[in-house]
Short mmCIF file of C-alpha atoms in Angstrom, two decimals:
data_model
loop_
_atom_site.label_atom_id
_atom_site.label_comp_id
_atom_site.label_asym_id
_atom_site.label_seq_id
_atom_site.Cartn_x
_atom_site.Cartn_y
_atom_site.Cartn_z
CA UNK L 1 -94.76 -180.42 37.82
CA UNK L 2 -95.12 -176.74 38.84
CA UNK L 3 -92.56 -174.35 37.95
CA UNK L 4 -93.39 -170.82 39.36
CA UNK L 5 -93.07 -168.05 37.69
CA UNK L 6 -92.14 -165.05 40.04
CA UNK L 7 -93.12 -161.18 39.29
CA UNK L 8 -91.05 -158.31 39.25
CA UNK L 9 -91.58 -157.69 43.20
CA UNK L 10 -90.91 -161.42 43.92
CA UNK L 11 -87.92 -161.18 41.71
CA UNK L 12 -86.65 -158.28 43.90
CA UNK L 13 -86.76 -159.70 47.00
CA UNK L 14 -84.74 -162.84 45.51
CA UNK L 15 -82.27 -160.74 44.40
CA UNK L 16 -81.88 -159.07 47.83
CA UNK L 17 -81.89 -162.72 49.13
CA UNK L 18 -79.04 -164.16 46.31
CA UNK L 19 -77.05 -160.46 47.39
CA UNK L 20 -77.18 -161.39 51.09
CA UNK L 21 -76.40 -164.47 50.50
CA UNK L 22 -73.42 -163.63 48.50
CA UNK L 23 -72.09 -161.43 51.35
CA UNK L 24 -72.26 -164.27 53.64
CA UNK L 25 -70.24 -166.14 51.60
CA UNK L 26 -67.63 -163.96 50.94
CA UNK L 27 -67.10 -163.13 54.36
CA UNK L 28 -67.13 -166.63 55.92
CA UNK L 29 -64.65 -167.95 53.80
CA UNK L 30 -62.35 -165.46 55.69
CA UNK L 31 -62.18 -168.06 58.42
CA UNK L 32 -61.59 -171.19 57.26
CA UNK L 33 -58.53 -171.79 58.17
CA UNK L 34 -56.40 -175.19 59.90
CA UNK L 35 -58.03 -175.41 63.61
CA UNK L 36 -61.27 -174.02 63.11
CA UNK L 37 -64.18 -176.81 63.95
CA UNK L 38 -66.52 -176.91 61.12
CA UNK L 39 -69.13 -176.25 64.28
CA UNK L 40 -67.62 -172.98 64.72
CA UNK L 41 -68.13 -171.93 61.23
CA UNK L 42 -71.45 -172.67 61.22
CA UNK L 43 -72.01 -170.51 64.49
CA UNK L 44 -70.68 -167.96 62.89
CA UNK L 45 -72.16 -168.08 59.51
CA UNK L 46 -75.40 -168.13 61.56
CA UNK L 47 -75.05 -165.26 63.30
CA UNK L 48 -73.95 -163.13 60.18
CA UNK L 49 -77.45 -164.36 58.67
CA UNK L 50 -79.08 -162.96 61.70
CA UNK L 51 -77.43 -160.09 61.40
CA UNK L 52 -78.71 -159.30 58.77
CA UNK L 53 -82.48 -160.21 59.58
CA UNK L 54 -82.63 -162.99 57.93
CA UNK L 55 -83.39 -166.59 58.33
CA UNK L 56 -80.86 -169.29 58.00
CA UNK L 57 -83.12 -172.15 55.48
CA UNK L 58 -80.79 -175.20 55.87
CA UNK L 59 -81.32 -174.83 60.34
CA UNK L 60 -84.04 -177.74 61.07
CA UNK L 61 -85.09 -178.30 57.11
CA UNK L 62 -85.95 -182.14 57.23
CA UNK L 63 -84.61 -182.18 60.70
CA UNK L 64 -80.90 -181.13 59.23
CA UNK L 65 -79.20 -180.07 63.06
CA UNK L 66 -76.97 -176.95 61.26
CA UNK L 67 -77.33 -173.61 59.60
CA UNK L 68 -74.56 -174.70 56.99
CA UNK L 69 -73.41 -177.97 55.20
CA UNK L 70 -69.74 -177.96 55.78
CA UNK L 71 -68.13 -180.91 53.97
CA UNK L 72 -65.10 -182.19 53.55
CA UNK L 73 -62.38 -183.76 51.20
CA UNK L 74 -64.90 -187.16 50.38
CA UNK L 75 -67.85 -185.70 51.13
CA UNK L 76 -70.05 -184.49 48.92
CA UNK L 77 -72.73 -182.42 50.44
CA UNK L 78 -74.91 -181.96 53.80
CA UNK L 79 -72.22 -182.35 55.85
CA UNK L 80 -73.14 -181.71 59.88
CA UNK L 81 -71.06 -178.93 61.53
CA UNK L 82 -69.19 -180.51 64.07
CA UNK L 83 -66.94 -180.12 66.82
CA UNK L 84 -65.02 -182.95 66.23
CA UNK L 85 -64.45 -181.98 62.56
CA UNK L 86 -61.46 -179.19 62.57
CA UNK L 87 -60.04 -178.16 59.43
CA UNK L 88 -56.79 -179.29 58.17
CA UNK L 89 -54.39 -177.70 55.81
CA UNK L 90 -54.67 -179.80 52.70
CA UNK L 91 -58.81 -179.99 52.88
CA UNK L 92 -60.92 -179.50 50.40
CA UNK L 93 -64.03 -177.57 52.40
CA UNK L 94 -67.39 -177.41 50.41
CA UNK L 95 -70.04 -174.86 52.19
CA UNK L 96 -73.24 -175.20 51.50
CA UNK L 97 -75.95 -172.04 52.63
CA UNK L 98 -78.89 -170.67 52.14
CA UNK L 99 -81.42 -168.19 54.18
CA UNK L 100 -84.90 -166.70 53.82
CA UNK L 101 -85.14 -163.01 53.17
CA UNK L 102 -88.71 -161.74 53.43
CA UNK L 103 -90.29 -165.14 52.90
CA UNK L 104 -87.76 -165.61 49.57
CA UNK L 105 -85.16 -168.04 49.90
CA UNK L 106 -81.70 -168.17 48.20
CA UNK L 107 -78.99 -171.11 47.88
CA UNK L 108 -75.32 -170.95 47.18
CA UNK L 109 -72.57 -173.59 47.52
CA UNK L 110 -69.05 -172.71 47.08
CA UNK L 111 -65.56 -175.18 47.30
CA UNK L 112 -62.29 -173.91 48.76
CA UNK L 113 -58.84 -174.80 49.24
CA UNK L 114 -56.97 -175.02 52.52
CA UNK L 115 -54.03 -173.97 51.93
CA UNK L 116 -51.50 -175.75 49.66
CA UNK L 117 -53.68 -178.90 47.51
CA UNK L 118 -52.34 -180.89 44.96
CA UNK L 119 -52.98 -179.91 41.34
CA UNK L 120 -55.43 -182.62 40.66
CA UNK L 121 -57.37 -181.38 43.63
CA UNK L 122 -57.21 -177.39 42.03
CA UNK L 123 -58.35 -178.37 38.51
CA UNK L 124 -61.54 -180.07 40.35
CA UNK L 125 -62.46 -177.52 42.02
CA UNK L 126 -61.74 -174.96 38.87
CA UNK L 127 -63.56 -177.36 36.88
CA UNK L 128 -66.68 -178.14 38.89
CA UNK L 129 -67.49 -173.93 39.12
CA UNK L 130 -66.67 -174.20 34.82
CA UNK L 131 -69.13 -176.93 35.03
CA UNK L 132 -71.59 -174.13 36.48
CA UNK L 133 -71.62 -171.32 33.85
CA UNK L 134 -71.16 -173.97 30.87
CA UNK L 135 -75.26 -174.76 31.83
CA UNK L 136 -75.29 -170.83 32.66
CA UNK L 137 -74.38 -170.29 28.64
CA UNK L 138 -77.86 -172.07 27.86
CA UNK L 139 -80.15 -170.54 30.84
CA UNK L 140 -82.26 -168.50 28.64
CA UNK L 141 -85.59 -167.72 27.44
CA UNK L 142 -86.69 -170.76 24.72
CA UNK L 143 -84.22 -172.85 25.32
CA UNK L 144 -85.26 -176.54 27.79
CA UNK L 145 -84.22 -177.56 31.10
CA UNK L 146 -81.90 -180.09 29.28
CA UNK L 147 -80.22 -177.94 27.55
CA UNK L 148 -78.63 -176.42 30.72
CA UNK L 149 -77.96 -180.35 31.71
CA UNK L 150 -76.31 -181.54 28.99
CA UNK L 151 -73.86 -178.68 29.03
CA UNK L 152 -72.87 -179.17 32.39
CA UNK L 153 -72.23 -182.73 31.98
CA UNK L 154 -70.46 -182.57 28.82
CA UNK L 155 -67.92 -180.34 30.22
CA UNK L 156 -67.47 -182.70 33.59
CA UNK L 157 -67.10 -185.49 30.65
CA UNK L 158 -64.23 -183.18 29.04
CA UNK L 159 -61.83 -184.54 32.36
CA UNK L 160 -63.70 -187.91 32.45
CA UNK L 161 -64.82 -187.07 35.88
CA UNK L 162 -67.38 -188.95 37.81
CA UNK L 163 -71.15 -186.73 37.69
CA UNK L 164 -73.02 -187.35 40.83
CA UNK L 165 -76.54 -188.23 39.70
CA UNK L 166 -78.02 -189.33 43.07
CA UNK L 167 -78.33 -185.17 43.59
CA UNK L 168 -79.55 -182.64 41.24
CA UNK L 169 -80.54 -178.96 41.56
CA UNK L 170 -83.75 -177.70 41.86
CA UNK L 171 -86.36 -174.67 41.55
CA UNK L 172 -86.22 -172.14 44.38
CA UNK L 173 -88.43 -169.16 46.02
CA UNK L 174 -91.48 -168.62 48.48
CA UNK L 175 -89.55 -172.61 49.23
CA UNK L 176 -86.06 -173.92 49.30
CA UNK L 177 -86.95 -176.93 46.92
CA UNK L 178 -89.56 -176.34 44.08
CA UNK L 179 -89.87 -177.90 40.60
CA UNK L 180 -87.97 -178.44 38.20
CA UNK L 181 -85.21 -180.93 39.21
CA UNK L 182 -82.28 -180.11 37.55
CA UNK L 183 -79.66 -182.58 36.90
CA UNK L 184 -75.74 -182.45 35.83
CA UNK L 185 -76.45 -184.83 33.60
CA UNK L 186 -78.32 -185.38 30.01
CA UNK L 187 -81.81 -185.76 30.60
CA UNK L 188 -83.61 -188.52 28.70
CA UNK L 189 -86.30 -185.83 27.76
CA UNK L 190 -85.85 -181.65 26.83
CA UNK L 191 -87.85 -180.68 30.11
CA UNK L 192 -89.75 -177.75 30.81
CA UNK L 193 -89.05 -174.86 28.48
CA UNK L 194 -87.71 -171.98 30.47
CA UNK L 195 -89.41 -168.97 30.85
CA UNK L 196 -88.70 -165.40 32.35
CA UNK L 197 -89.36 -164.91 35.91
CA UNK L 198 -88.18 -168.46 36.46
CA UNK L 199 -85.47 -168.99 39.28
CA UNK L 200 -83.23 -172.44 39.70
CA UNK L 201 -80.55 -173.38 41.94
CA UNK L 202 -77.68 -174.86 39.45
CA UNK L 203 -75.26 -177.18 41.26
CA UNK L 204 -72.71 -179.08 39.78
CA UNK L 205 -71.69 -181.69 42.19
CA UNK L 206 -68.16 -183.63 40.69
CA UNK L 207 -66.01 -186.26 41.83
CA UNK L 208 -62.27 -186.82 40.97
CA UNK L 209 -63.33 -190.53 40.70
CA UNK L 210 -66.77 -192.38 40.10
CA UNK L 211 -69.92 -190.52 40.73
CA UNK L 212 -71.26 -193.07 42.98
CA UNK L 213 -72.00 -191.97 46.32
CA UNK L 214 -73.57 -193.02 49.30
CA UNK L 215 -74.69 -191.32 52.55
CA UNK L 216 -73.16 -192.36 55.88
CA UNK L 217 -74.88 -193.45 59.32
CA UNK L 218 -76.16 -189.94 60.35
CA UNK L 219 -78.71 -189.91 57.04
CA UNK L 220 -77.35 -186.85 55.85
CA UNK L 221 -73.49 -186.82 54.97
CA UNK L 222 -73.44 -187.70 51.68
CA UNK L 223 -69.79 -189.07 50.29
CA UNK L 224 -68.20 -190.65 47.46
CA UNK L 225 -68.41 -194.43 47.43
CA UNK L 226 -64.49 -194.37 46.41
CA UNK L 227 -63.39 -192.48 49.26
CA UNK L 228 -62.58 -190.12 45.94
CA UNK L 229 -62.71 -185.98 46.39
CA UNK L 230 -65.73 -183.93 45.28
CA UNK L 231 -66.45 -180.37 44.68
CA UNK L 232 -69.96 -178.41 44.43
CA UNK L 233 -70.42 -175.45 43.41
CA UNK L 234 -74.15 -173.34 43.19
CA UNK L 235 -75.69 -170.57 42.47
CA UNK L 236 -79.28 -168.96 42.47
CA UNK L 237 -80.17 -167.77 38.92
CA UNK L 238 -82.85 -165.97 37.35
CA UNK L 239 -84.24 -166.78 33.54
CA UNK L 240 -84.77 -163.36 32.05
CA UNK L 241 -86.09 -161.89 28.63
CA UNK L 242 -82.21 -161.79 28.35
CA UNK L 243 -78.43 -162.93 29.56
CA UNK L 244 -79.85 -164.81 32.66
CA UNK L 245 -78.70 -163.04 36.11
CA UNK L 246 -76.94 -164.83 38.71
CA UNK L 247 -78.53 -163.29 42.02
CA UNK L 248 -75.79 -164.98 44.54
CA UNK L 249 -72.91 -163.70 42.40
CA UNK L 250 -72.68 -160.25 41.54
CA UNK L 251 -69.10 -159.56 41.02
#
């Protein structure tokens, strides 16, 4: 395992990235909305990458065919923008992005309602971004990998949810995917001790049921095995000499 260790001029270009990235986000949840084809969010997602100069990372990555994983309800992650897929009220929409700012990449994942969802639906979706800065609380200088693991899956335990452990998160820079992996789970070992300059993608993914899961026909869409609803939610963080900094979240 290699874990880079980016310097102060990498670390400001991923920061740029994580900021862009964030803007993206924000404004492209200002469209999903009943009638809107999960295709058409992507298109438009892409182009506000492009906009910006930037490169969309998830377009053609392992031969994935969109700029965004847009999932829905069941499904868990890499969902394929679609025409055929239009929004409903009632969804649960999980959207999934990342792009490539001066060679620097950034990843962010974020779960919304459509509309009115039951309440079992809300506290998932509450829960599963809790799940998030519970590992955030231990992303600092000395402590291990596994320390950020076991935090987010004791909280997910709290509500006896089901932990997907057939996806983890994962290091990130000059690539999308770099060491380490990082699990929402315990760990049957502390992992790498985290250092400053160090930058991980943290991504609880939850289920209201099991956390079994299984991927569908097109090798991508990945859903629960009990038909049950999921939530993600990610960010792009950086281990400082401090407070670690979430660069795809600054307010």
């Amino acid at each position: 395992m290699s874990v880079t260790i980016k310097n102060p001029h990498e670390i400001e270009l991923m920061r740029e990235s994580g900021h862009l990235l964030e803007k993206v986000h924000d404004q492209l949840a200002e469209y999903i909305r009943p009638g809107i084809s999960t295709k058409e969010l992507d298109r438009i997602g892409e182009e506000m990458i492009r906009s910006m100069g930037c490169i969309p990372n998830f377009l053609n990555y392992a031969g994935f065919p969109g700029s965004f994983c847009i999932s829905l309800n069941d499904e868990v992650v890499h969902g394929i923008p679609s025409d055929k897929k239009i929004i409903q009220e009632g969804d649960v929409v999980k959207i999934d992005a990342g792009l490539i700012y001066k060679g620097y990449h950034s990843d962010a994942a974020r779960t919304y309602a459509v509309g009115e969802i039951p309440k079992e639906a809300q506290q998932l979706i509450k829960v599963t971004r809790e799940c998030f800065f519970a590992g955030l609380k231990y992303a600092k200088a000395g402590n291990h990998l596994n320390d950020i693991c076991k935090a987010i899956g004791a909280h997910a335990s709290k509500y006896n949810y089901g932990i997907v452990r057939d996806l983890v998160g994962h290091g990130i820079g000059r690539n999308l995917h770099e060491d380490p992996e990082i699990p929402n789970f315990p760990m049957r070992r502390r992992g790498v001790k985290l250092l400053p300059g160090m930058t991980l993608a943290v991504e609880p993914m939850i289920n209201l049921g099991r956390g079994d899961v299984e991927w569908l026909d097109d090798d991508w869409t990945v859903v629960t095995m009990d038909g049950s609803l999921s939530a993600h939610y990610e960010n792009t963080i950086l281990i400082t000499e401090g407070e670690p900094e979430i660069l795809t979240l600054t307010k």
